[in-house]
């Protein structure tokens, strides 16, 4: 541009012939500098306009210094964009991880307003996101326990609230703990503790029940011991008291045995498939037990009519599981049927193949039946419909709990159908992999 200016100056000089050559060259150079500045300013303005607009796709491509400015700016912006998208992705991953947490998370700002919360917290506390964002949590959760907890400067403890869907027949309890962080902000962590509280209540009930069950025969026993020690009794009276004491001792023994069985069932691994138990042997033993028990409970009345039937379609059958457990499940049900069915009643056990390949063992009796409100609770430990009837007949209240456990451990189930006055039917179902046929059916299968 400068050379061009000087050239233009000299040309002008030769044309005009009025100025000296060096002066003309200087003017030309000045003109060239001005032109160059003008062009450069225009380029700069284009770059500035592009930067103001901020549209990277519309970047100008000027030459020289401005070109490099544009290139470096674009490179810098690209680097920033990449860093931003990486940190956005990290934030997304982080939030997804908190969303996936089984615990609720609520972030509160310094004014106790909700900044963010995951779905679990919203569900447990009954919050509506995004409606409740920026709302003070104290205005949304009105539980007095929560208000007192939030007002307490000591955040080390936690508070337990009723969950949003809490009902008497469907308890829902949520534990909440706050953790201060940052500048007056707080993190609230929520956890569903319904199952935990129920387990704790069950444990307390269980200890109370066991103590009660043991205390009753113990009190009777120690009363008889005192009587024998202090009263001059005739030998036949002594024998009478000793027999009563033996009954109480036997009751305590049964209770301890059932408790040990339950704890063994809970603590041992699922039974394997490699020690088969012959169904016919199991039924023969149970049948003998049933007849012996019947003879002892009818007390001179007509014995029970006990029939055990294996469906002809079954042939020989082996049960695959823990033989002792399976035997105790069937024998518990048979013993209940005998104990709760009045003298002369009918008891029938039927083994049947199922359409799904499983095997069912039904124990049907013609006893008093059970009212529908009791049926769902019968497998709870120590639950009895008629407490004195159960005790009189040597029941511990743990039999059906044991049966249910045994079936669950074998992948099966216990179902109960009963109607007052119509008798009861207890059905054990074993899945297809828990039994096998050893001989062909007696008659062709339909
Ligand atoms: P228990 O040792 O008291 O028999 P279970 O757990 O075996 O305890 O049974 C729980 C309750 O279920 C019994 O107390 C009884 O009230 C009821 N029950 C069980 N089997 C029968 C049955 N076959 N007929 C009527 N009631 C039954």
Coordinates of C-alpha atoms and ligand atoms in Angstrom, one line a residue:
X1 CA 0.0 0.0 0.0
X2 CA 2.9 2.3 0.9
X3 CA 4.8 1.6 -2.3
X4 CA 1.6 2.1 -4.2
X5 CA 1.2 5.5 -2.5
X6 CA 4.7 6.5 -3.3
X7 CA 4.2 5.4 -6.9
X8 CA 0.9 7.3 -7.1
X9 CA 2.8 10.4 -5.7
X10 CA 5.6 10.2 -8.3
X11 CA 3.1 9.7 -11.1
X12 CA 1.1 12.7 -9.8
X13 CA 4.4 14.6 -9.7
X14 CA 5.3 13.8 -13.2
X15 CA 1.8 14.9 -14.3
X16 CA 1.7 18.1 -12.3
X17 CA 5.4 18.9 -12.2
X18 CA 4.7 21.3 -9.3
X19 CA 6.2 19.6 -6.3
X20 CA 9.4 18.0 -5.6
X21 CA 9.6 14.3 -6.0
X22 CA 10.1 13.5 -2.3
X23 CA 7.1 15.6 -1.2
X24 CA 4.9 13.8 -3.6
X25 CA 6.1 10.5 -2.4
X26 CA 5.3 11.5 1.2
X27 CA 1.8 12.5 0.3
X28 CA 1.3 9.2 -1.5
X29 CA 2.5 7.3 1.5
X30 CA 0.2 9.2 3.8
X31 CA -2.7 8.5 1.5
X32 CA -1.8 4.8 1.4
X33 CA -1.6 4.7 5.3
X34 CA -5.0 6.3 5.5
X35 CA -6.5 3.9 3.0
X36 CA -5.0 0.9 4.8
X37 CA -6.3 2.2 8.2
X38 CA -9.8 2.5 6.6
X39 CA -9.7 -1.0 5.3
X40 CA -8.4 -2.4 8.6
X41 CA -11.0 -0.5 10.6
X42 CA -13.7 -2.0 8.4
X43 CA -12.3 -5.5 9.0
X44 CA -12.2 -4.8 12.8
X45 CA -15.8 -3.5 12.7
X46 CA -16.9 -6.7 10.9
X47 CA -15.2 -8.8 13.6
X48 CA -16.7 -6.7 16.4
X49 CA -20.2 -7.1 14.8
X50 CA -19.7 -10.8 14.7
X51 CA -18.5 -11.0 18.3
X52 CA -21.5 -8.9 19.4
X53 CA -23.9 -11.3 17.6
X54 CA -22.1 -14.3 19.0
X55 CA -23.0 -16.6 16.2
X56 CA -20.0 -18.9 15.7
X57 CA -21.4 -20.2 12.4
X58 CA -21.4 -16.7 10.8
X59 CA -17.7 -16.0 11.5
X60 CA -16.1 -13.6 9.0
X61 CA -12.8 -14.6 7.3
X62 CA -10.8 -11.4 7.2
X63 CA -7.1 -11.4 6.2
X64 CA -4.1 -10.6 8.3
X65 CA -4.3 -9.8 12.0
X66 CA -8.1 -9.8 12.3
X67 CA -8.2 -13.2 10.6
X68 CA -6.0 -14.6 13.4
X69 CA -8.1 -12.9 16.0
X70 CA -11.2 -14.6 14.6
X71 CA -9.5 -18.0 14.4
X72 CA -8.2 -17.8 18.0
X73 CA -11.6 -16.6 19.3
X74 CA -13.3 -19.5 17.6
X75 CA -10.9 -22.0 19.0
X76 CA -11.3 -20.5 22.5
X77 CA -15.1 -20.6 22.2
X78 CA -15.0 -24.2 21.0
X79 CA -12.8 -25.2 24.0
X80 CA -15.2 -23.4 26.4
X81 CA -18.2 -25.1 24.8
X82 CA -16.6 -28.5 25.2
X83 CA -15.7 -27.9 28.8
X84 CA -19.3 -26.6 29.4
X85 CA -20.9 -29.6 27.8
X86 CA -18.7 -32.0 29.8
X87 CA -19.6 -30.3 33.0
X88 CA -23.3 -30.3 32.0
X89 CA -23.0 -34.0 31.3
X90 CA -21.4 -34.6 34.7
X91 CA -24.1 -32.6 36.4
X92 CA -26.8 -34.7 34.5
X93 CA -25.1 -37.9 35.6
X94 CA -24.9 -36.7 39.1
X95 CA -28.6 -35.7 39.2
X96 CA -29.6 -39.0 37.6
X97 CA -27.6 -40.9 40.3
X98 CA -29.4 -38.9 43.0
X99 CA -32.7 -39.6 41.3
X100 CA -31.9 -43.3 41.3
X101 CA -31.2 -43.3 45.0
X102 CA -33.7 -45.2 47.2
X103 CA -33.4 -42.3 49.6
X104 CA -35.0 -38.8 49.1
X105 CA -32.8 -35.7 48.7
X106 CA -33.9 -32.1 49.2
X107 CA -31.7 -29.1 48.8
X108 CA -32.8 -26.0 50.8
X109 CA -31.3 -22.5 50.3
X110 CA -30.4 -20.2 53.2
X111 CA -34.2 -19.3 53.6
X112 CA -35.2 -22.9 53.8
X113 CA -36.7 -22.7 50.3
X114 CA -36.6 -25.8 48.1
X115 CA -33.9 -25.4 45.5
X116 CA -34.0 -29.0 44.2
X117 CA -35.4 -32.3 45.2
X118 CA -35.4 -35.8 43.8
X119 CA -38.6 -37.8 42.9
X120 CA -38.2 -40.1 45.9
X121 CA -38.3 -37.1 48.3
X122 CA -41.2 -35.6 46.4
X123 CA -43.1 -38.9 46.7
X124 CA -42.3 -39.5 50.4
X125 CA -43.0 -36.0 51.5
X126 CA -45.9 -35.3 49.2
X127 CA -44.1 -32.4 47.3
X128 CA -45.1 -31.3 43.8
X129 CA -42.1 -30.5 41.7
X130 CA -41.8 -28.0 40.0
X131 CA -44.8 -26.3 41.7
X132 CA -43.1 -26.3 45.1
X133 CA -39.7 -25.2 44.0
X134 CA -38.7 -21.9 45.7
X135 CA -41.4 -22.6 48.4
X136 CA -40.4 -22.6 52.1
X137 CA -40.4 -26.2 53.2
X138 CA -42.0 -25.2 56.5
X139 CA -45.1 -24.0 54.6
X140 CA -45.4 -27.3 52.8
X141 CA -44.7 -29.8 55.7
X142 CA -47.0 -28.8 58.6
X143 CA -46.1 -31.7 60.9
X144 CA -45.4 -30.2 64.3
X145 CA -42.5 -32.7 64.8
X146 CA -40.9 -31.4 61.6
X147 CA -41.4 -27.8 62.6
X148 CA -39.7 -28.4 65.9
X149 CA -36.9 -30.4 64.3
X150 CA -36.2 -27.6 61.8
X151 CA -36.2 -25.0 64.5
X152 CA -33.7 -27.0 66.6
X153 CA -30.1 -25.9 66.0
X154 CA -28.9 -29.4 66.7
X155 CA -29.2 -31.3 63.4
X156 CA -27.5 -34.5 64.6
X157 CA -30.7 -36.3 65.4
X158 CA -33.4 -37.3 62.9
X159 CA -37.2 -37.0 62.9
X160 CA -39.7 -39.6 61.8
X161 CA -42.9 -38.4 60.0
X162 CA -45.9 -40.0 58.6
X163 CA -45.5 -40.6 54.8
X164 CA -47.7 -39.0 52.3
X165 CA -49.8 -42.1 51.7
X166 CA -50.0 -43.1 55.3
X167 CA -53.2 -44.9 56.3
X168 CA -54.1 -47.0 59.4
X169 CA -54.2 -50.1 57.3
X170 CA -51.2 -49.1 55.2
X171 CA -48.6 -47.4 57.5
X172 CA -45.9 -45.3 55.8
X173 CA -43.1 -43.8 58.0
X174 CA -40.4 -41.6 56.7
X175 CA -37.2 -40.7 58.6
X176 CA -35.8 -37.2 57.8
X177 CA -32.4 -35.8 58.7
X178 CA -30.9 -32.4 57.8
X179 CA -27.3 -31.7 57.1
X180 CA -26.2 -28.0 57.0
X181 CA -23.7 -27.1 54.3
X182 CA -22.4 -24.0 52.4
X183 CA -23.6 -20.6 53.5
X184 CA -26.7 -21.5 55.5
X185 CA -27.9 -24.1 53.1
X186 CA -29.3 -27.5 54.1
X187 CA -29.4 -30.9 52.7
X188 CA -32.4 -33.0 53.8
X189 CA -32.2 -36.8 53.5
X190 CA -35.3 -38.9 53.7
X191 CA -35.6 -42.7 54.1
X192 CA -38.6 -45.0 54.2
X193 CA -38.4 -46.7 57.6
X194 CA -41.8 -48.4 57.5
X195 CA -40.3 -51.9 57.2
X196 CA -37.7 -51.1 59.8
X197 CA -40.3 -49.9 62.3
X198 CA -42.5 -52.9 61.6
X199 CA -39.6 -55.3 62.0
X200 CA -38.8 -53.6 65.3
X201 CA -42.4 -53.8 66.5
X202 CA -42.5 -57.5 65.4
X203 CA -39.3 -58.2 67.4
X204 CA -40.8 -56.5 70.5
X205 CA -44.1 -58.4 70.1
X206 CA -42.2 -61.7 69.6
X207 CA -40.1 -61.3 72.7
X208 CA -43.3 -60.3 74.7
X209 CA -45.2 -63.3 73.2
X210 CA -42.4 -65.8 74.0
X211 CA -42.0 -64.5 77.5
X212 CA -45.8 -64.8 78.0
X213 CA -46.0 -68.3 76.5
X214 CA -43.1 -69.5 78.8
X215 CA -44.3 -67.7 81.9
X216 CA -47.7 -69.3 81.9
X217 CA -46.6 -73.0 82.1
X218 CA -43.7 -71.9 84.4
X219 CA -46.2 -70.3 86.8
X220 CA -48.4 -73.4 86.8
X221 CA -45.3 -75.6 87.3
X222 CA -43.9 -73.6 90.2
X223 CA -47.4 -73.6 91.8
X224 CA -47.6 -77.4 91.6
X225 CA -44.0 -77.7 93.0
X226 CA -45.0 -75.6 96.0
X227 CA -48.1 -77.7 96.5
X228 CA -46.1 -80.9 96.5
X229 CA -43.5 -79.4 98.8
X230 CA -46.0 -77.9 101.3
X231 CA -49.0 -80.2 101.4
X232 CA -49.1 -83.7 102.7
X233 CA -50.8 -85.3 99.7
X234 CA -52.0 -88.9 99.2
X235 CA -50.0 -90.8 96.5
X236 CA -52.8 -90.7 93.9
X237 CA -53.0 -86.9 94.4
X238 CA -49.3 -86.6 94.0
X239 CA -49.5 -88.6 90.8
X240 CA -52.3 -86.3 89.5
X241 CA -50.1 -83.2 90.2
X242 CA -47.1 -84.8 88.6
X243 CA -49.1 -85.6 85.5
X244 CA -50.2 -81.9 85.3
X245 CA -46.7 -80.8 85.7
X246 CA -45.5 -83.2 83.0
X247 CA -48.1 -81.6 80.6
X248 CA -46.8 -78.1 81.4
X249 CA -43.2 -79.2 81.0
X250 CA -44.1 -80.8 77.7
X251 CA -45.8 -77.6 76.6
X252 CA -42.7 -75.6 77.3
X253 CA -40.6 -78.2 75.5
X254 CA -42.8 -78.0 72.4
X255 CA -42.6 -74.2 72.4
X256 CA -38.8 -74.3 72.6
X257 CA -38.6 -76.9 69.9
X258 CA -40.9 -74.8 67.6
X259 CA -38.8 -71.7 68.3
X260 CA -35.6 -73.5 67.5
X261 CA -37.2 -74.9 64.3
X262 CA -38.2 -71.3 63.2
X263 CA -34.8 -69.9 63.9
X264 CA -33.2 -72.8 62.0
X265 CA -35.5 -72.2 59.0
X266 CA -34.6 -68.5 59.0
X267 CA -30.9 -68.9 59.4
X268 CA -30.1 -71.8 57.1
X269 CA -29.6 -71.8 53.3
X270 CA -32.3 -72.8 50.9
X271 CA -32.6 -76.6 50.7
X272 CA -30.9 -78.4 47.8
X273 CA -32.4 -80.9 45.4
X274 CA -30.2 -83.9 46.2
X275 CA -31.9 -85.7 49.1
X276 CA -35.2 -87.0 47.8
X277 CA -38.0 -87.9 50.1
X278 CA -40.5 -90.6 49.1
X279 CA -44.0 -89.1 49.2
X280 CA -45.6 -92.5 50.1
X281 CA -43.3 -92.8 53.1
X282 CA -44.1 -89.3 54.2
X283 CA -47.8 -89.9 53.9
X284 CA -47.6 -93.3 55.7
X285 CA -45.8 -91.6 58.7
X286 CA -48.3 -88.8 58.8
X287 CA -51.2 -91.1 58.6
X288 CA -49.9 -93.1 61.6
X289 CA -49.3 -89.9 63.5
X290 CA -52.8 -88.7 62.7
X291 CA -54.5 -91.9 63.9
X292 CA -52.4 -91.9 67.1
X293 CA -53.2 -88.3 67.8
X294 CA -56.8 -88.8 67.0
X295 CA -57.0 -91.7 69.5
X296 CA -55.4 -89.4 72.2
X297 CA -57.7 -86.4 71.6
X298 CA -61.1 -87.9 71.1
X299 CA -61.1 -89.1 74.7
X300 CA -63.4 -92.0 74.4
X301 CA -65.4 -90.5 71.5
X302 CA -65.5 -91.8 67.9
X303 CA -62.1 -91.5 66.3
X304 CA -61.6 -89.3 63.2
X305 CA -62.1 -90.8 59.8
X306 CA -58.7 -90.3 58.3
X307 CA -58.1 -91.0 54.6
X308 CA -54.9 -90.3 52.6
X309 CA -55.2 -90.3 48.8
X310 CA -52.5 -90.0 46.2
X311 CA -54.1 -89.2 42.8
X312 CA -53.7 -92.2 40.5
X313 CA -52.2 -89.9 37.9
X314 CA -49.1 -89.4 40.1
X315 CA -47.6 -92.9 40.5
X316 CA -44.5 -93.0 42.7
X317 CA -43.3 -89.5 43.7
X318 CA -40.1 -88.1 45.3
X319 CA -40.0 -84.7 46.9
X320 CA -36.8 -82.8 46.2
X321 CA -35.8 -80.7 49.2
X322 CA -35.2 -81.0 52.9
X323 CA -37.2 -84.1 53.9
X324 CA -37.3 -83.2 57.6
X325 CA -38.8 -79.8 56.8
X326 CA -41.3 -81.1 54.3
X327 CA -42.4 -83.8 56.7
X328 CA -42.8 -81.3 59.5
X329 CA -45.0 -79.1 57.2
X330 CA -47.4 -81.8 56.3
X331 CA -47.5 -83.3 59.8
X332 CA -48.2 -79.8 61.3
X333 CA -51.3 -79.5 59.0
X334 CA -52.5 -83.0 59.7
X335 CA -52.0 -82.5 63.5
X336 CA -54.0 -79.2 63.3
X337 CA -56.8 -80.9 61.4
X338 CA -57.0 -83.6 64.0
X339 CA -56.8 -81.2 67.0
X340 CA -59.4 -78.8 65.7
X341 CA -61.9 -81.3 64.3
X342 CA -64.3 -82.7 66.8
X343 CA -64.4 -86.5 67.4
X344 CA -65.8 -88.5 64.6
X345 CA -65.0 -85.8 62.0
X346 CA -63.4 -86.4 58.6
X347 CA -59.9 -85.6 57.6
X348 CA -58.6 -86.2 54.1
X349 CA -55.2 -85.7 52.6
X350 CA -54.9 -85.6 48.8
X351 CA -51.8 -85.4 46.7
X352 CA -52.5 -84.0 43.2
X353 CA -50.4 -83.0 40.2
X354 CA -51.0 -79.4 39.0
X355 CA -51.5 -78.1 35.5
X356 CA -48.3 -75.9 35.8
X357 CA -46.2 -79.0 36.6
X358 CA -46.3 -78.5 40.4
X359 CA -47.6 -80.8 43.1
X360 CA -50.2 -80.0 45.6
X361 CA -50.9 -81.6 48.9
X362 CA -54.3 -80.7 50.4
X363 CA -55.4 -81.4 54.0
X364 CA -59.2 -81.1 54.3
X365 CA -61.1 -81.4 57.5
X366 CA -64.8 -81.2 58.6
X367 CA -63.9 -79.1 61.6
X368 CA -65.4 -75.8 62.8
X369 CA -63.9 -73.8 60.0
X370 CA -62.3 -70.3 60.5
X371 CA -63.9 -66.9 60.1
X372 CA -62.6 -64.9 57.1
X373 CA -61.1 -62.1 59.2
X374 CA -58.7 -64.6 60.9
X375 CA -57.6 -66.4 57.7
X376 CA -54.9 -63.9 56.5
X377 CA -53.3 -63.7 60.0
X378 CA -53.1 -67.4 60.7
X379 CA -49.5 -67.7 59.6
X380 CA -48.4 -64.9 62.0
X381 CA -46.4 -66.2 64.9
X382 CA -48.5 -66.9 68.0
X383 CA -51.7 -65.9 66.2
X384 CA -54.6 -68.1 67.4
X385 CA -58.3 -68.0 66.7
X386 CA -59.2 -69.7 69.9
X387 CA -56.4 -69.3 72.4
X388 CA -57.6 -71.7 75.0
X389 CA -58.5 -74.4 72.4
X390 CA -55.0 -74.2 71.0
X391 CA -53.4 -74.4 74.4
X392 CA -55.6 -77.3 75.6
X393 CA -54.6 -79.3 72.5
X394 CA -50.9 -78.6 73.0
X395 CA -50.6 -75.9 70.3
X396 CA -47.8 -73.4 70.4
X397 CA -49.2 -70.9 67.9
X398 CA -46.2 -71.4 65.7
X399 CA -47.2 -74.3 63.6
X400 CA -48.6 -72.5 60.5
X401 CA -45.7 -70.0 60.7
X402 CA -43.3 -72.9 60.4
X403 CA -45.3 -74.4 57.5
X404 CA -45.3 -71.1 55.6
X405 CA -41.6 -70.8 56.0
X406 CA -40.9 -74.3 54.9
X407 CA -42.9 -73.8 51.7
X408 CA -41.3 -70.5 51.0
X409 CA -37.8 -72.1 51.3
X410 CA -38.9 -74.7 48.7
X411 CA -40.3 -72.1 46.3
X412 CA -43.8 -73.2 47.1
X413 CA -46.8 -71.8 49.0
X414 CA -49.4 -72.4 51.7
X415 CA -53.0 -71.4 50.9
X416 CA -55.9 -71.6 53.3
X417 CA -59.6 -71.8 52.4
X418 CA -62.1 -72.1 55.2
X419 CA -65.7 -71.3 56.0
X420 CA -67.2 -71.3 59.5
X421 CA -69.2 -74.6 59.9
X422 CA -67.9 -76.0 56.6
X423 CA -64.4 -77.1 57.6
X424 CA -61.0 -76.0 56.4
X425 CA -58.7 -76.8 53.5
X426 CA -55.0 -76.1 53.8
X427 CA -53.1 -76.5 50.5
X428 CA -49.3 -76.9 50.1
X429 CA -48.0 -76.3 46.6
X430 CA -44.6 -77.3 45.5
X431 CA -43.1 -76.1 42.2
X432 CA -42.3 -78.5 39.3
X433 CA -38.6 -78.6 40.1
X434 CA -39.3 -79.8 43.7
X435 CA -40.7 -83.2 42.8
X436 CA -40.2 -86.0 40.3
X437 CA -42.1 -89.2 39.4
X438 CA -40.3 -92.4 40.1
X439 CA -42.8 -94.9 38.7
X440 CA -45.4 -94.6 36.0
X441 CA -48.9 -93.7 37.1
X442 CA -51.2 -96.5 38.1
X443 CA -53.8 -95.6 35.5
X444 CA -53.1 -93.8 32.2
X445 CA -53.2 -90.0 32.6
X446 CA -56.2 -88.3 31.0
Ligands
LIG1 P1 -51.5 -73.8 67.1 O1 -50.3 -74.4 67.7 O2 -52.3 -72.9 68.0 O3 -52.4 -74.8 66.4 P2 -51.0 -72.9 64.4 O4 -50.1 -71.9 63.9 O5 -50.8 -74.3 63.9 O6 -51.0 -72.8 66.0 O7 -52.5 -72.5 64.0 C1 -52.8 -71.1 64.3 C2 -54.3 -71.1 64.6 O8 -55.1 -71.4 63.4 C3 -54.8 -72.1 65.6 O9 -54.6 -71.6 66.9 C4 -56.2 -72.3 65.2 O10 -57.0 -71.3 65.8 C5 -56.3 -72.1 63.7 N1 -56.3 -73.4 63.0 C6 -55.2 -74.0 62.5 N2 -55.6 -75.1 61.8 C7 -56.9 -75.2 61.9 C8 -58.0 -76.1 61.5 N3 -57.6 -77.2 60.8 N4 -59.2 -75.8 61.8 C9 -59.6 -74.7 62.5 N5 -58.7 -73.8 63.0 C10 -57.4 -74.1 62.7

